[in-house]
Amino acid sequence: LLAMGSLILGFGLWAAVKSLKFLMMGVRTRGVVVGVDEQLRRGDGQRKKVYFHPIIEFETAEGNPFQFTFGSGSTRKRPVVGDEVTVVYECGKPNEATLNSFMGLWAGPLAATLLGGGTLYGGAQMVFFGVD
């Protein structure tokens, strides 16, 4: 558990640094929701649920149009085509674009950091205190 916790925590911290770098050095631009990607996945209890992922289009700093599907989807709220959103990406790498939002920048790093920290703590309890 110590090794696994360290790896997950390390990944979470790396992802947080990457998000911070996006905020400090990334290019921010306006994007528009141009479509919705509906993905059918198994939910709790093996029932299938539809996840709605916005398809976002924006113009790069070079003036080129670029489109991507946001990785975080919702089962309750369908994105509205035509809504404007703020996109952030590393200059020259529009394929790494994400939404300038909590879900786009911080949810993944936060989840990995908490999971890694908890796993590391559990491993330390087992090793140093003999807790099963």
Coordinates of N, CA and C in Angstrom, one line a residue:
L1 N 0.8 -1.2 0.0 CA 0.0 0.0 0.0 C 0.9 1.3 0.0
L2 N 2.0 1.2 0.6 CA 2.9 2.4 0.7 C 3.3 2.8 -0.7
A3 N 3.7 1.8 -1.5 CA 4.2 2.0 -2.9 C 3.1 2.5 -3.8
M4 N 1.9 1.9 -3.7 CA 0.8 2.3 -4.5 C 0.3 3.7 -4.1
G5 N 0.2 4.0 -2.8 CA -0.2 5.3 -2.3 C 0.8 6.4 -2.8
S6 N 2.1 6.0 -2.7 CA 3.1 7.0 -3.2 C 2.9 7.3 -4.7
L7 N 2.7 6.3 -5.5 CA 2.5 6.5 -6.9 C 1.3 7.3 -7.2
I8 N 0.2 7.0 -6.6 CA -1.1 7.7 -6.8 C -0.9 9.2 -6.3
L9 N -0.4 9.3 -5.2 CA -0.2 10.7 -4.6 C 0.8 11.5 -5.6
G10 N 1.8 10.9 -6.0 CA 2.7 11.5 -7.0 C 2.0 11.9 -8.2
F11 N 1.2 11.1 -8.8 CA 0.4 11.4 -10.0 C -0.5 12.6 -9.7
G12 N -1.2 12.6 -8.5 CA -2.1 13.7 -8.2 C -1.4 15.0 -8.1
L13 N -0.2 15.0 -7.5 CA 0.6 16.2 -7.3 C 1.1 16.7 -8.7
W14 N 1.5 15.7 -9.5 CA 2.0 16.1 -10.9 C 0.8 16.7 -11.7
A15 N -0.4 16.1 -11.6 CA -1.6 16.7 -12.3 C -1.9 18.1 -11.7
A16 N -1.8 18.3 -10.4 CA -2.1 19.6 -9.8 C -1.1 20.6 -10.4
V17 N 0.2 20.3 -10.5 CA 1.2 21.2 -11.0 C 0.9 21.5 -12.5
K18 N 0.5 20.5 -13.2 CA 0.1 20.7 -14.6 C -1.1 21.7 -14.7
S19 N -2.1 21.5 -13.8 CA -3.3 22.4 -13.8 C -2.8 23.8 -13.5
L20 N -2.0 24.0 -12.5 CA -1.5 25.3 -12.1 C -0.7 25.9 -13.3
K21 N 0.1 25.1 -13.9 CA 0.8 25.6 -15.1 C -0.2 26.1 -16.2
F22 N -1.2 25.3 -16.4 CA -2.3 25.7 -17.4 C -2.8 27.1 -17.0
L23 N -3.1 27.3 -15.7 CA -3.7 28.6 -15.3 C -2.7 29.7 -15.4
M24 N -1.5 29.5 -15.1 CA -0.5 30.6 -15.2 C 0.0 30.9 -16.6
M25 N 0.2 29.9 -17.4 CA 0.9 30.1 -18.7 C 0.0 29.7 -19.9
G26 N -1.1 29.1 -19.6 CA -2.0 28.6 -20.7 C -2.7 29.8 -21.4
V27 N -3.2 29.5 -22.6 CA -3.9 30.4 -23.4 C -5.4 30.2 -23.1
R28 N -6.0 31.3 -22.7 CA -7.5 31.3 -22.5 C -8.2 31.9 -23.7
T29 N -9.3 31.2 -24.0 CA -10.1 31.7 -25.1 C -11.5 31.3 -24.9
R30 N -12.4 31.9 -25.7 CA -13.8 31.6 -25.6 C -14.1 30.4 -26.6
G31 N -14.9 29.5 -26.1 CA -15.3 28.3 -26.9 C -16.8 28.3 -26.9
V32 N -17.3 27.5 -27.8 CA -18.8 27.3 -27.9 C -19.1 25.9 -27.9
V33 N -20.2 25.5 -27.2 CA -20.6 24.1 -27.3 C -21.3 23.9 -28.6
V34 N -20.8 23.0 -29.4 CA -21.3 22.8 -30.8 C -22.1 21.5 -30.9
G35 N -22.0 20.7 -29.9 CA -22.7 19.4 -30.0 C -22.6 18.7 -28.6
V36 N -23.3 17.5 -28.6 CA -23.3 16.7 -27.4 C -22.9 15.3 -27.8
D37 N -21.9 14.7 -27.1 CA -21.6 13.3 -27.3 C -22.2 12.5 -26.2
E38 N -23.2 11.6 -26.6 CA -23.9 10.8 -25.6 C -23.2 9.5 -25.5
Q39 N -22.7 9.1 -24.3 CA -22.0 7.9 -24.1 C -22.8 7.0 -23.1
L40 N -23.1 5.8 -23.5 CA -23.9 4.9 -22.7 C -22.9 4.0 -21.9
R41 N -23.0 4.1 -20.5 CA -22.1 3.3 -19.6 C -22.9 2.7 -18.5
R42 N -22.3 1.7 -18.0 CA -23.0 1.0 -16.8 C -22.8 1.9 -15.6
G43 N -23.9 2.1 -14.9 CA -23.9 2.8 -13.7 C -23.9 1.9 -12.5
D44 N -24.3 2.4 -11.4 CA -24.5 1.6 -10.2 C -25.6 0.6 -10.4
G45 N -25.5 -0.6 -9.9 CA -26.5 -1.6 -10.1 C -26.5 -2.2 -11.5
Q46 N -25.5 -2.0 -12.3 CA -25.4 -2.5 -13.6 C -26.4 -1.9 -14.6
R47 N -27.2 -0.9 -14.2 CA -28.1 -0.2 -15.1 C -27.3 0.7 -16.0
K48 N -27.7 0.8 -17.2 CA -27.0 1.7 -18.1 C -27.5 3.1 -18.0
K49 N -26.5 4.0 -18.0 CA -26.8 5.4 -18.0 C -26.2 6.2 -19.1
V50 N -26.9 7.2 -19.6 CA -26.3 8.1 -20.6 C -25.6 9.2 -20.0
Y51 N -24.3 9.4 -20.4 CA -23.5 10.5 -20.0 C -23.4 11.5 -21.1
F52 N -23.7 12.8 -20.8 CA -23.6 13.8 -21.8 C -22.3 14.6 -21.7
H53 N -21.5 14.6 -22.8 CA -20.2 15.2 -22.9 C -20.3 16.4 -23.9
P54 N -20.0 17.6 -23.5 CA -20.1 18.7 -24.5 C -19.0 18.6 -25.5
I55 N -19.3 18.9 -26.8 CA -18.3 19.0 -27.8 C -18.1 20.5 -28.0
I56 N -16.8 20.9 -27.8 CA -16.5 22.3 -27.8 C -15.6 22.7 -28.9
E57 N -15.9 23.8 -29.5 CA -15.1 24.4 -30.6 C -14.6 25.7 -30.2
F58 N -13.3 26.0 -30.5 CA -12.7 27.2 -30.2 C -11.6 27.5 -31.3
E59 N -11.2 28.8 -31.3 CA -10.2 29.2 -32.3 C -8.9 29.4 -31.5
T60 N -7.8 28.7 -32.1 CA -6.5 28.8 -31.4 C -5.9 30.2 -31.6
A61 N -4.8 30.5 -30.9 CA -4.2 31.8 -31.1 C -3.7 32.1 -32.5
E62 N -3.4 31.0 -33.2 CA -3.0 31.1 -34.6 C -4.2 31.3 -35.6
G63 N -5.4 31.3 -35.0 CA -6.6 31.5 -35.9 C -7.2 30.2 -36.5
N64 N -6.7 29.1 -36.0 CA -7.2 27.8 -36.5 C -8.4 27.3 -35.7
P65 N -9.4 26.8 -36.3 CA -10.5 26.2 -35.5 C -10.1 24.9 -34.9
F66 N -10.5 24.6 -33.7 CA -10.2 23.3 -33.1 C -11.4 22.8 -32.3
Q67 N -11.7 21.5 -32.3 CA -12.8 21.0 -31.6 C -12.4 19.8 -30.8
F68 N -13.0 19.7 -29.6 CA -12.7 18.6 -28.7 C -13.9 18.2 -27.9
T69 N -13.9 17.0 -27.4 CA -15.0 16.5 -26.5 C -14.5 16.6 -25.1
F70 N -15.2 17.3 -24.2 CA -14.8 17.4 -22.8 C -14.9 16.1 -22.1
G71 N -13.9 15.6 -21.4 CA -13.9 14.3 -20.8 C -14.9 14.1 -19.7
S72 N -15.3 15.1 -19.0 CA -16.2 15.0 -17.9 C -17.6 15.1 -18.4
G73 N -18.4 14.1 -18.1 CA -19.8 14.2 -18.5 C -20.8 14.2 -17.4
S74 N -22.0 14.4 -17.7 CA -23.1 14.5 -16.7 C -24.2 13.6 -17.1
T75 N -24.9 12.9 -16.1 CA -26.0 12.1 -16.4 C -27.3 13.0 -16.2
R76 N -27.2 14.1 -15.6 CA -28.4 14.9 -15.3 C -28.6 16.1 -16.2
K77 N -27.5 16.8 -16.5 CA -27.6 18.0 -17.2 C -27.0 17.9 -18.6
R78 N -27.8 18.0 -19.6 CA -27.4 18.0 -21.0 C -26.8 19.3 -21.4
P79 N -25.6 19.4 -21.9 CA -25.0 20.6 -22.3 C -25.9 21.3 -23.4
V80 N -26.0 22.6 -23.3 CA -26.8 23.4 -24.2 C -25.9 23.8 -25.4
V81 N -26.3 23.4 -26.6 CA -25.6 23.8 -27.8 C -25.7 25.3 -28.0
G82 N -24.6 26.0 -28.2 CA -24.6 27.5 -28.3 C -24.0 28.2 -27.1
D83 N -24.0 27.4 -25.9 CA -23.4 28.0 -24.7 C -22.0 28.4 -24.9
E84 N -21.6 29.5 -24.4 CA -20.1 29.9 -24.4 C -19.5 29.4 -23.2
V85 N -18.2 29.0 -23.3 CA -17.4 28.5 -22.2 C -16.0 29.0 -22.4
T86 N -15.2 29.0 -21.3 CA -13.8 29.4 -21.4 C -13.0 28.2 -21.4
V87 N -12.1 28.2 -22.4 CA -11.2 27.0 -22.7 C -9.8 27.5 -22.4
V88 N -9.0 26.6 -21.9 CA -7.6 26.9 -21.6 C -6.8 25.7 -22.2
Y89 N -5.6 26.1 -22.9 CA -4.8 25.1 -23.5 C -3.3 25.7 -23.5
E90 N -2.4 24.8 -23.7 CA -1.0 25.1 -23.8 C -0.7 25.6 -25.2
C91 N 0.0 26.7 -25.4 CA 0.2 27.3 -26.7 C 0.9 26.2 -27.6
G92 N 0.3 26.1 -28.7 CA 0.8 25.1 -29.7 C 0.3 23.7 -29.5
K93 N -0.5 23.5 -28.4 CA -1.0 22.1 -28.1 C -2.6 22.2 -27.9
P94 N -3.3 22.6 -28.9 CA -4.8 22.6 -28.6 C -5.4 21.3 -28.3
N95 N -4.8 20.2 -28.7 CA -5.3 18.9 -28.4 C -5.3 18.6 -26.9
E96 N -4.6 19.4 -26.1 CA -4.6 19.2 -24.7 C -5.6 20.2 -24.0
A97 N -6.5 20.8 -24.7 CA -7.4 21.8 -24.2 C -8.4 21.2 -23.2
T98 N -8.8 22.0 -22.3 CA -9.8 21.6 -21.3 C -10.6 22.9 -20.9
L99 N -11.7 22.7 -20.2 CA -12.5 23.8 -19.7 C -11.8 24.5 -18.6
N100 N -11.9 25.8 -18.5 CA -11.3 26.5 -17.4 C -12.4 26.5 -16.3
S101 N -12.5 25.3 -15.6 CA -13.5 25.1 -14.6 C -12.9 24.1 -13.5
F102 N -13.6 24.0 -12.4 CA -13.2 23.0 -11.4 C -13.0 21.6 -12.0
M103 N -14.0 21.2 -12.7 CA -14.0 19.8 -13.3 C -12.9 19.7 -14.3
G104 N -12.6 20.7 -15.0 CA -11.6 20.6 -16.1 C -10.2 20.6 -15.5
L105 N -10.0 21.4 -14.4 CA -8.6 21.6 -14.0 C -8.3 20.9 -12.6
W106 N -9.3 20.8 -11.7 CA -8.9 20.4 -10.4 C -9.6 19.1 -9.9
A107 N -10.6 18.6 -10.4 CA -11.3 17.4 -9.9 C -10.4 16.2 -10.0
G108 N -9.8 16.0 -11.1 CA -8.9 14.8 -11.2 C -7.7 14.8 -10.3
P109 N -6.9 15.9 -10.3 CA -5.8 16.0 -9.3 C -6.2 15.9 -7.9
L110 N -7.3 16.5 -7.5 CA -7.8 16.5 -6.1 C -8.2 15.0 -5.8
A111 N -8.9 14.3 -6.6 CA -9.3 13.0 -6.4 C -8.1 12.0 -6.2
A112 N -7.1 12.2 -7.1 CA -5.9 11.4 -7.1 C -5.1 11.7 -5.8
T113 N -5.0 12.9 -5.5 CA -4.2 13.3 -4.3 C -4.9 12.7 -3.0
L114 N -6.2 12.8 -2.9 CA -6.9 12.3 -1.7 C -6.8 10.8 -1.7
L115 N -7.0 10.1 -2.8 CA -6.9 8.7 -2.9 C -5.5 8.2 -2.5
G116 N -4.5 8.9 -3.1 CA -3.1 8.5 -2.8 C -2.7 8.8 -1.4
G117 N -3.1 9.9 -0.9 CA -2.9 10.2 0.5 C -3.5 9.2 1.5
G118 N -4.8 8.8 1.2 CA -5.4 7.9 2.0 C -4.8 6.5 2.0
T119 N -4.4 6.1 0.8 CA -3.7 4.8 0.6 C -2.4 4.8 1.3
L120 N -1.7 5.9 1.2 CA -0.4 6.0 1.8 C -0.5 6.0 3.4
Y121 N -1.5 6.7 3.9 CA -1.8 6.7 5.3 C -2.2 5.3 5.8
G122 N -3.0 4.6 5.0 CA -3.4 3.2 5.4 C -2.2 2.3 5.4
G123 N -1.3 2.4 4.4 CA -0.1 1.6 4.4 C 0.9 1.9 5.5
A124 N 1.0 3.2 5.9 CA 1.8 3.6 7.0 C 1.3 3.0 8.3
Q125 N -0.1 3.0 8.5 CA -0.7 2.5 9.7 C -0.3 1.0 9.8
M126 N -0.4 0.3 8.7 CA -0.1 -1.2 8.7 C 1.4 -1.4 9.0
V127 N 2.3 -0.6 8.4 CA 3.7 -0.9 8.6 C 4.2 -0.4 10.0
F128 N 3.8 0.7 10.4 CA 4.4 1.3 11.6 C 3.6 0.9 12.9
F129 N 2.3 0.7 12.7 CA 1.5 0.4 13.9 C 0.9 -1.0 13.9
G130 N 1.1 -1.7 12.9 CA 0.6 -3.1 12.8 C -0.9 -3.2 12.8
V131 N -1.5 -2.1 12.3 CA -3.0 -2.1 12.2 C -3.4 -2.9 10.9
D132 N -4.4 -3.8 11.0 CA -4.8 -4.6 9.8 C -6.0 -3.9 9.2

